[in-house]
C-alpha cells in the first residue's frame, strides 16, 4: 500500500538533460533521410491499422489509464480496510507534507492527534481516576494501570465493532449483486423466449412497482424471481383482455358473370359493342 501511495504522489517530471551532453551531429545534406509520409489519422491508409502512430498512442494511453485505475483501487481498498474516510486520508498526507516543509506547523497539526492517542492508550488518566489520585484514594501507578486496561478493552470493542460493520456492508453489497444478477438473468431468458417482451417492459415496471408497494422489495433471489414471474403473468393476462377478438369476415361471393359491382363500364369500341352492352342492362 505504501509503495502505491509513493507511486501516486511520486515525482512525475523527467530529469532535465545535462548541460554537458554532447550536441547531436548535423546530418549531411546528401545523407539526410527522406521526410516521413504524412500520417492519415482519418482513414489510416498510410500504414497497417495496428501499426499506425495514432493507434499505438491510444494503446499507450489505455495502459496508463489502467495503471492509474489499479493504483486508485488499491488506495480505496486500504482506506476501507482501515476505516479511513477521504478527509482523514487527506489530513494525513497534509501532515506528512508539513513535516517536510514546515515542521513547526506539522507539530501544531499533530497535537490534537497526539492527545487522542494518549487518551486511546490510557496514558492520560480519565476524569474519575484523576479525581481518585488527587484525593489520595488511588496511587498514580495503579490508576495508570487501570486506565491502560480500560483503553485496551475499548480498543478491542471498537475493533470488533468496525469488523462487524465491514462484514455487514460486504454482505449487503453481495446480496445486492446477487439480486441484480438474478433480475438480469431472468430478463435475458424471458427476452429470448418471448419476442414481444420488450414491448411489455413498461407494463412490467408498473406491475413490479405495485408489487413492491404492497409486499416490499424482495431480499432473496427466489423472491426476485417470484415477483418477476407474477408481474409477467399479470401483464400477459392484461394483454389478452385488452386485445379485441377478431371480427368474422364476410364470405366473398364469387363473380359468376359480367363485371364485379362497382366496376366502371368500358367505352364501346364499335356499334356492335354498344348494342351488346345495352342488351346486358
Short mmCIF file of N, CA and C in Angstrom, two decimals, residues 6-142:
data_model
loop_
_atom_site.label_atom_id
_atom_site.label_comp_id
_atom_site.label_asym_id
_atom_site.label_seq_id
_atom_site.Cartn_x
_atom_site.Cartn_y
_atom_site.Cartn_z
N UNK A 6 3.35 5.99 -2.67
CA UNK A 6 4.56 6.65 -3.18
C UNK A 6 4.49 6.83 -4.68
N UNK A 7 3.96 5.80 -5.38
CA UNK A 7 3.83 5.91 -6.83
C UNK A 7 2.86 7.01 -7.22
N UNK A 8 1.73 7.10 -6.44
CA UNK A 8 0.71 8.09 -6.78
C UNK A 8 1.23 9.50 -6.61
N UNK A 9 1.97 9.74 -5.51
CA UNK A 9 2.42 11.10 -5.22
C UNK A 9 3.88 11.28 -5.56
N UNK A 10 4.48 10.30 -6.25
CA UNK A 10 5.89 10.37 -6.59
C UNK A 10 6.19 11.39 -7.65
N UNK A 11 7.46 11.53 -7.95
CA UNK A 11 7.87 12.50 -8.96
C UNK A 11 7.42 12.04 -10.33
N UNK A 12 6.96 12.99 -11.12
CA UNK A 12 6.50 12.67 -12.47
C UNK A 12 7.31 13.40 -13.53
N UNK A 13 8.15 14.32 -13.09
CA UNK A 13 8.92 15.07 -14.06
C UNK A 13 10.14 14.28 -14.48
N UNK A 14 10.48 14.35 -15.76
CA UNK A 14 11.67 13.72 -16.27
C UNK A 14 12.88 14.60 -15.95
N UNK A 15 14.03 14.01 -15.65
CA UNK A 15 15.21 14.83 -15.36
C UNK A 15 15.62 15.63 -16.58
N UNK A 16 16.01 16.87 -16.32
CA UNK A 16 16.41 17.74 -17.42
C UNK A 16 17.72 17.24 -18.01
N UNK A 17 17.92 17.40 -19.29
CA UNK A 17 19.16 16.93 -19.90
C UNK A 17 20.35 17.71 -19.36
N UNK A 18 21.46 17.03 -19.21
CA UNK A 18 22.67 17.64 -18.67
C UNK A 18 23.24 18.63 -19.65
N UNK A 19 23.80 19.70 -19.07
CA UNK A 19 24.37 20.73 -19.93
C UNK A 19 25.65 20.26 -20.59
N UNK A 20 26.24 19.16 -20.04
CA UNK A 20 27.50 18.67 -20.60
C UNK A 20 27.30 17.63 -21.67
N UNK A 21 26.04 17.28 -21.98
CA UNK A 21 25.81 16.27 -23.00
C UNK A 21 26.23 16.81 -24.36
N UNK A 22 26.86 15.98 -25.17
CA UNK A 22 27.31 16.46 -26.49
C UNK A 22 26.13 16.72 -27.38
N UNK A 23 26.25 17.74 -28.21
CA UNK A 23 25.21 18.07 -29.16
C UNK A 23 25.17 17.03 -30.25
N UNK A 24 23.98 16.84 -30.84
CA UNK A 24 23.83 15.87 -31.91
C UNK A 24 24.57 16.35 -33.14
N UNK A 25 25.17 15.40 -33.82
CA UNK A 25 25.89 15.74 -35.03
C UNK A 25 24.92 16.09 -36.13
N UNK A 26 25.30 17.08 -36.93
CA UNK A 26 24.47 17.50 -38.04
C UNK A 26 24.61 16.51 -39.17
N UNK A 27 23.46 16.06 -39.68
CA UNK A 27 23.47 15.09 -40.78
C UNK A 27 23.77 15.82 -42.06
N UNK A 28 24.65 15.26 -42.85
CA UNK A 28 24.99 15.88 -44.14
C UNK A 28 23.77 15.93 -45.02
N UNK A 29 23.75 16.96 -45.85
CA UNK A 29 22.59 17.15 -46.71
C UNK A 29 22.39 15.99 -47.65
N UNK A 30 23.44 15.40 -48.11
CA UNK A 30 23.31 14.28 -49.05
C UNK A 30 22.86 13.01 -48.38
N UNK A 31 23.12 12.89 -47.05
CA UNK A 31 22.75 11.66 -46.35
C UNK A 31 21.43 11.79 -45.60
N UNK A 32 20.75 12.92 -45.74
CA UNK A 32 19.51 13.13 -45.00
C UNK A 32 18.46 12.15 -45.45
N UNK A 33 17.70 11.62 -44.46
CA UNK A 33 16.65 10.67 -44.79
C UNK A 33 15.45 11.40 -45.38
N UNK A 34 14.70 10.75 -46.23
CA UNK A 34 13.51 11.40 -46.81
C UNK A 34 12.48 11.70 -45.72
N UNK A 35 11.75 12.77 -45.92
CA UNK A 35 10.73 13.15 -44.95
C UNK A 35 9.68 12.04 -44.83
N UNK A 36 9.27 11.71 -43.61
CA UNK A 36 8.26 10.65 -43.45
C UNK A 36 6.94 11.04 -44.09
N UNK A 37 6.24 10.03 -44.53
CA UNK A 37 4.94 10.26 -45.16
C UNK A 37 3.95 10.79 -44.13
N UNK A 38 3.16 11.75 -44.53
CA UNK A 38 2.18 12.35 -43.63
C UNK A 38 1.17 11.29 -43.17
N UNK A 39 0.93 11.26 -41.85
CA UNK A 39 0.03 10.23 -41.32
C UNK A 39 -1.41 10.56 -41.67
N UNK A 40 -2.16 9.51 -41.89
CA UNK A 40 -3.58 9.64 -42.20
C UNK A 40 -4.36 9.23 -40.97
N UNK A 41 -4.80 10.21 -40.15
CA UNK A 41 -5.49 9.92 -38.90
C UNK A 41 -6.98 9.70 -39.09
N UNK A 42 -7.43 9.78 -40.32
CA UNK A 42 -8.86 9.58 -40.59
C UNK A 42 -9.14 8.19 -41.13
N UNK A 43 -8.45 7.82 -42.20
CA UNK A 43 -8.70 6.52 -42.83
C UNK A 43 -7.62 5.49 -42.52
N UNK A 44 -6.51 5.94 -41.90
CA UNK A 44 -5.41 5.01 -41.54
C UNK A 44 -4.93 4.22 -42.77
N UNK A 45 -4.82 4.92 -43.88
CA UNK A 45 -4.46 4.23 -45.12
C UNK A 45 -2.96 4.25 -45.39
N UNK A 46 -2.19 5.00 -44.59
CA UNK A 46 -0.77 5.13 -44.88
C UNK A 46 0.03 3.92 -44.39
N UNK A 47 -0.41 3.29 -43.28
CA UNK A 47 0.27 2.11 -42.72
C UNK A 47 -0.79 1.13 -42.25
N UNK A 48 -0.42 -0.11 -41.95
CA UNK A 48 -1.40 -1.04 -41.36
C UNK A 48 -2.00 -0.45 -40.09
N UNK A 49 -3.28 -0.78 -39.86
CA UNK A 49 -4.02 -0.14 -38.76
C UNK A 49 -3.34 -0.33 -37.42
N UNK A 50 -2.88 -1.57 -37.13
CA UNK A 50 -2.28 -1.83 -35.82
C UNK A 50 -0.89 -1.23 -35.68
N UNK A 51 -0.32 -0.69 -36.76
CA UNK A 51 0.99 -0.05 -36.70
C UNK A 51 0.89 1.47 -36.77
N UNK A 52 -0.30 1.97 -36.92
CA UNK A 52 -0.47 3.41 -37.09
C UNK A 52 -0.08 4.14 -35.80
N UNK A 53 0.63 5.27 -35.90
CA UNK A 53 1.05 6.00 -34.69
C UNK A 53 -0.12 6.37 -33.79
N UNK A 54 -1.24 6.76 -34.37
CA UNK A 54 -2.39 7.14 -33.55
C UNK A 54 -2.92 5.94 -32.77
N UNK A 55 -2.97 4.77 -33.42
CA UNK A 55 -3.43 3.56 -32.75
C UNK A 55 -2.47 3.17 -31.63
N UNK A 56 -1.17 3.27 -31.88
CA UNK A 56 -0.19 2.96 -30.85
C UNK A 56 -0.30 3.93 -29.68
N UNK A 57 -0.58 5.20 -29.97
CA UNK A 57 -0.76 6.18 -28.91
C UNK A 57 -1.96 5.83 -28.03
N UNK A 58 -3.06 5.40 -28.64
CA UNK A 58 -4.23 5.01 -27.87
C UNK A 58 -3.93 3.81 -26.98
N UNK A 59 -3.15 2.86 -27.48
CA UNK A 59 -2.78 1.71 -26.66
C UNK A 59 -1.95 2.14 -25.45
N UNK A 60 -1.02 3.06 -25.66
CA UNK A 60 -0.22 3.54 -24.53
C UNK A 60 -1.08 4.25 -23.50
N UNK A 61 -2.01 5.08 -23.99
CA UNK A 61 -2.90 5.77 -23.07
C UNK A 61 -3.76 4.79 -22.29
N UNK A 62 -4.23 3.74 -22.96
CA UNK A 62 -5.05 2.73 -22.28
C UNK A 62 -4.26 2.07 -21.15
N UNK A 63 -3.01 1.74 -21.41
CA UNK A 63 -2.20 1.11 -20.36
C UNK A 63 -1.98 2.06 -19.20
N UNK A 64 -1.76 3.35 -19.50
CA UNK A 64 -1.57 4.33 -18.42
C UNK A 64 -2.83 4.47 -17.59
N UNK A 65 -3.98 4.52 -18.25
CA UNK A 65 -5.25 4.64 -17.52
C UNK A 65 -5.49 3.41 -16.64
N UNK A 66 -5.17 2.23 -17.17
CA UNK A 66 -5.35 1.00 -16.39
C UNK A 66 -4.46 1.01 -15.15
N UNK A 67 -3.21 1.47 -15.31
CA UNK A 67 -2.31 1.53 -14.16
C UNK A 67 -2.82 2.52 -13.12
N UNK A 68 -3.30 3.68 -13.57
CA UNK A 68 -3.84 4.66 -12.63
C UNK A 68 -5.07 4.11 -11.90
N UNK A 69 -5.93 3.43 -12.65
CA UNK A 69 -7.14 2.86 -12.03
C UNK A 69 -6.78 1.79 -11.00
N UNK A 70 -5.77 0.99 -11.30
CA UNK A 70 -5.35 -0.05 -10.36
C UNK A 70 -4.81 0.56 -9.07
N UNK A 71 -4.00 1.61 -9.20
CA UNK A 71 -3.48 2.27 -8.01
C UNK A 71 -4.61 2.91 -7.20
N UNK A 72 -5.58 3.49 -7.89
CA UNK A 72 -6.72 4.10 -7.19
C UNK A 72 -7.50 3.04 -6.42
N UNK A 73 -7.71 1.87 -7.03
CA UNK A 73 -8.43 0.80 -6.34
C UNK A 73 -7.67 0.34 -5.09
N UNK A 74 -6.35 0.26 -5.19
CA UNK A 74 -5.56 -0.19 -4.04
C UNK A 74 -5.69 0.81 -2.90
N UNK A 75 -5.62 2.11 -3.23
CA UNK A 75 -5.76 3.14 -2.20
C UNK A 75 -7.15 3.07 -1.56
N UNK A 76 -8.19 2.89 -2.40
CA UNK A 76 -9.55 2.81 -1.87
C UNK A 76 -9.71 1.59 -0.97
N UNK A 77 -9.14 0.46 -1.36
CA UNK A 77 -9.22 -0.74 -0.53
C UNK A 77 -8.51 -0.53 0.81
N UNK A 78 -7.35 0.13 0.77
CA UNK A 78 -6.61 0.40 2.01
C UNK A 78 -7.44 1.27 2.95
N UNK A 79 -8.08 2.31 2.40
CA UNK A 79 -8.90 3.19 3.22
C UNK A 79 -10.09 2.43 3.81
N UNK A 80 -10.69 1.55 3.02
CA UNK A 80 -11.85 0.80 3.51
C UNK A 80 -11.45 -0.16 4.62
N UNK A 81 -10.33 -0.87 4.42
CA UNK A 81 -9.89 -1.84 5.42
C UNK A 81 -9.52 -1.18 6.74
N UNK A 82 -9.05 0.06 6.69
CA UNK A 82 -8.63 0.75 7.90
C UNK A 82 -9.63 1.79 8.37
N UNK A 83 -10.83 1.76 7.79
CA UNK A 83 -11.92 2.63 8.22
C UNK A 83 -11.51 4.11 8.16
N UNK A 84 -10.91 4.49 7.04
CA UNK A 84 -10.50 5.88 6.84
C UNK A 84 -11.43 6.53 5.84
N UNK A 85 -11.89 7.73 6.17
CA UNK A 85 -12.67 8.48 5.19
C UNK A 85 -11.73 9.39 4.40
N UNK A 86 -12.20 9.98 3.30
CA UNK A 86 -11.31 10.82 2.47
C UNK A 86 -10.69 11.99 3.23
N UNK A 87 -11.44 12.59 4.16
CA UNK A 87 -10.89 13.72 4.91
C UNK A 87 -9.72 13.28 5.79
N UNK A 88 -9.84 12.12 6.43
CA UNK A 88 -8.75 11.63 7.27
C UNK A 88 -7.53 11.30 6.45
N UNK A 89 -7.73 10.68 5.27
CA UNK A 89 -6.60 10.36 4.41
C UNK A 89 -5.90 11.63 3.93
N UNK A 90 -6.69 12.64 3.54
CA UNK A 90 -6.10 13.90 3.09
C UNK A 90 -5.38 14.60 4.23
N UNK A 91 -5.93 14.52 5.44
CA UNK A 91 -5.29 15.14 6.61
C UNK A 91 -3.93 14.51 6.88
N UNK A 92 -3.88 13.18 6.78
CA UNK A 92 -2.61 12.50 6.99
C UNK A 92 -1.55 12.90 5.97
N UNK A 93 -1.93 12.98 4.71
CA UNK A 93 -0.99 13.39 3.68
C UNK A 93 -0.53 14.84 3.89
N UNK A 94 -1.49 15.68 4.32
CA UNK A 94 -1.14 17.09 4.56
C UNK A 94 -0.12 17.21 5.69
N UNK A 95 -0.30 16.44 6.75
CA UNK A 95 0.65 16.49 7.87
C UNK A 95 2.02 16.01 7.43
N UNK A 96 2.07 14.94 6.63
CA UNK A 96 3.36 14.47 6.14
C UNK A 96 4.03 15.51 5.26
N UNK A 97 3.24 16.24 4.46
CA UNK A 97 3.82 17.30 3.64
C UNK A 97 4.38 18.43 4.52
N UNK A 98 3.64 18.77 5.60
CA UNK A 98 4.13 19.81 6.51
C UNK A 98 5.41 19.39 7.21
N UNK A 99 5.55 18.13 7.53
CA UNK A 99 6.78 17.64 8.17
C UNK A 99 7.98 17.84 7.26
N UNK A 100 7.75 17.79 5.96
CA UNK A 100 8.85 18.02 5.02
C UNK A 100 9.14 19.51 4.85
N UNK A 101 8.08 20.32 4.85
CA UNK A 101 8.24 21.74 4.51
C UNK A 101 8.30 22.67 5.72
N UNK A 102 7.46 22.40 6.74
CA UNK A 102 7.34 23.30 7.89
C UNK A 102 7.10 22.47 9.14
N UNK A 103 8.15 22.00 9.82
CA UNK A 103 7.96 21.15 10.99
C UNK A 103 7.16 21.81 12.11
N UNK A 104 7.26 23.13 12.25
CA UNK A 104 6.51 23.81 13.31
C UNK A 104 5.01 23.66 13.10
N UNK A 105 4.56 23.93 11.88
CA UNK A 105 3.14 23.77 11.57
C UNK A 105 2.73 22.30 11.66
N UNK A 106 3.65 21.41 11.29
CA UNK A 106 3.35 19.98 11.38
C UNK A 106 3.09 19.58 12.83
N UNK A 107 3.90 20.11 13.77
CA UNK A 107 3.71 19.78 15.18
C UNK A 107 2.38 20.30 15.69
N UNK A 108 2.00 21.52 15.28
CA UNK A 108 0.72 22.07 15.68
C UNK A 108 -0.44 21.22 15.16
N UNK A 109 -0.29 20.74 13.91
CA UNK A 109 -1.34 19.91 13.33
C UNK A 109 -1.41 18.54 13.99
N UNK A 110 -0.26 18.07 14.51
CA UNK A 110 -0.22 16.74 15.14
C UNK A 110 -0.72 16.74 16.58
N UNK A 111 -0.72 17.88 17.26
CA UNK A 111 -1.06 17.91 18.68
C UNK A 111 -2.44 17.31 18.98
N UNK A 112 -3.48 17.65 18.23
CA UNK A 112 -4.78 17.01 18.54
C UNK A 112 -4.74 15.49 18.37
N UNK A 113 -4.00 15.02 17.38
CA UNK A 113 -3.90 13.57 17.18
C UNK A 113 -3.10 12.92 18.31
N UNK A 114 -2.05 13.60 18.76
CA UNK A 114 -1.26 13.06 19.87
C UNK A 114 -2.11 12.97 21.13
N UNK A 115 -2.93 14.00 21.38
CA UNK A 115 -3.79 13.98 22.56
C UNK A 115 -4.78 12.81 22.51
N UNK A 116 -5.35 12.59 21.32
CA UNK A 116 -6.28 11.45 21.18
C UNK A 116 -5.55 10.12 21.36
N UNK A 117 -4.30 10.03 20.92
CA UNK A 117 -3.53 8.80 21.12
C UNK A 117 -3.25 8.56 22.60
N UNK A 118 -2.93 9.61 23.34
CA UNK A 118 -2.67 9.45 24.78
C UNK A 118 -3.93 8.96 25.49
N UNK A 119 -5.08 9.49 25.08
CA UNK A 119 -6.32 9.04 25.70
C UNK A 119 -6.67 7.61 25.27
N UNK A 120 -6.42 7.28 23.98
CA UNK A 120 -6.77 5.95 23.49
C UNK A 120 -5.88 4.87 24.09
N UNK A 121 -4.66 5.20 24.45
CA UNK A 121 -3.75 4.20 25.04
C UNK A 121 -3.81 4.19 26.56
N UNK A 122 -4.58 5.13 27.15
CA UNK A 122 -4.69 5.16 28.60
C UNK A 122 -3.58 5.90 29.29
N UNK A 123 -2.69 6.54 28.55
CA UNK A 123 -1.61 7.29 29.17
C UNK A 123 -2.12 8.55 29.85
N UNK A 124 -3.21 9.11 29.34
CA UNK A 124 -3.85 10.23 30.01
C UNK A 124 -5.00 9.69 30.86
N UNK A 125 -4.99 10.01 32.12
CA UNK A 125 -6.00 9.46 33.03
C UNK A 125 -7.36 10.08 32.75
N UNK A 126 -8.40 9.26 32.76
CA UNK A 126 -9.76 9.83 32.64
C UNK A 126 -10.13 10.58 33.90
N UNK A 127 -11.22 11.32 33.85
CA UNK A 127 -11.59 12.22 34.93
C UNK A 127 -11.80 11.50 36.26
N UNK A 128 -12.46 10.34 36.26
CA UNK A 128 -12.75 9.66 37.53
C UNK A 128 -11.48 9.16 38.19
N UNK A 129 -10.53 8.62 37.41
CA UNK A 129 -9.27 8.15 38.00
C UNK A 129 -8.42 9.32 38.45
N UNK A 130 -8.46 10.41 37.70
CA UNK A 130 -7.68 11.58 38.10
C UNK A 130 -8.19 12.12 39.44
N UNK A 131 -9.50 12.10 39.63
CA UNK A 131 -10.06 12.59 40.89
C UNK A 131 -9.65 11.69 42.06
N UNK A 132 -9.59 10.38 41.84
CA UNK A 132 -9.18 9.48 42.92
C UNK A 132 -7.71 9.66 43.29
N UNK A 133 -6.88 9.91 42.26
CA UNK A 133 -5.46 10.14 42.55
C UNK A 133 -5.29 11.42 43.33
N UNK A 134 -6.01 12.47 42.94
CA UNK A 134 -5.91 13.74 43.65
C UNK A 134 -6.45 13.64 45.07
N UNK A 135 -7.42 12.79 45.29
CA UNK A 135 -7.97 12.61 46.64
C UNK A 135 -7.16 11.65 47.48
N UNK A 136 -6.14 11.05 46.93
CA UNK A 136 -5.31 10.11 47.65
C UNK A 136 -5.94 8.74 47.80
N UNK A 137 -7.00 8.48 47.08
CA UNK A 137 -7.68 7.19 47.18
C UNK A 137 -7.01 6.11 46.33
N UNK A 138 -6.19 6.53 45.33
CA UNK A 138 -5.59 5.55 44.43
C UNK A 138 -4.21 6.05 44.02
N UNK A 139 -3.18 5.16 44.13
CA UNK A 139 -1.85 5.57 43.70
C UNK A 139 -1.82 5.85 42.19
N UNK A 140 -0.89 6.71 41.77
CA UNK A 140 -0.80 7.09 40.37
C UNK A 140 -0.49 5.88 39.49
N UNK A 141 0.42 5.03 39.93
CA UNK A 141 0.77 3.85 39.12
C UNK A 141 -0.43 2.93 38.93
N UNK A 142 -1.18 2.73 40.01
CA UNK A 142 -2.36 1.87 39.91
C UNK A 142 -3.41 2.51 39.01
#
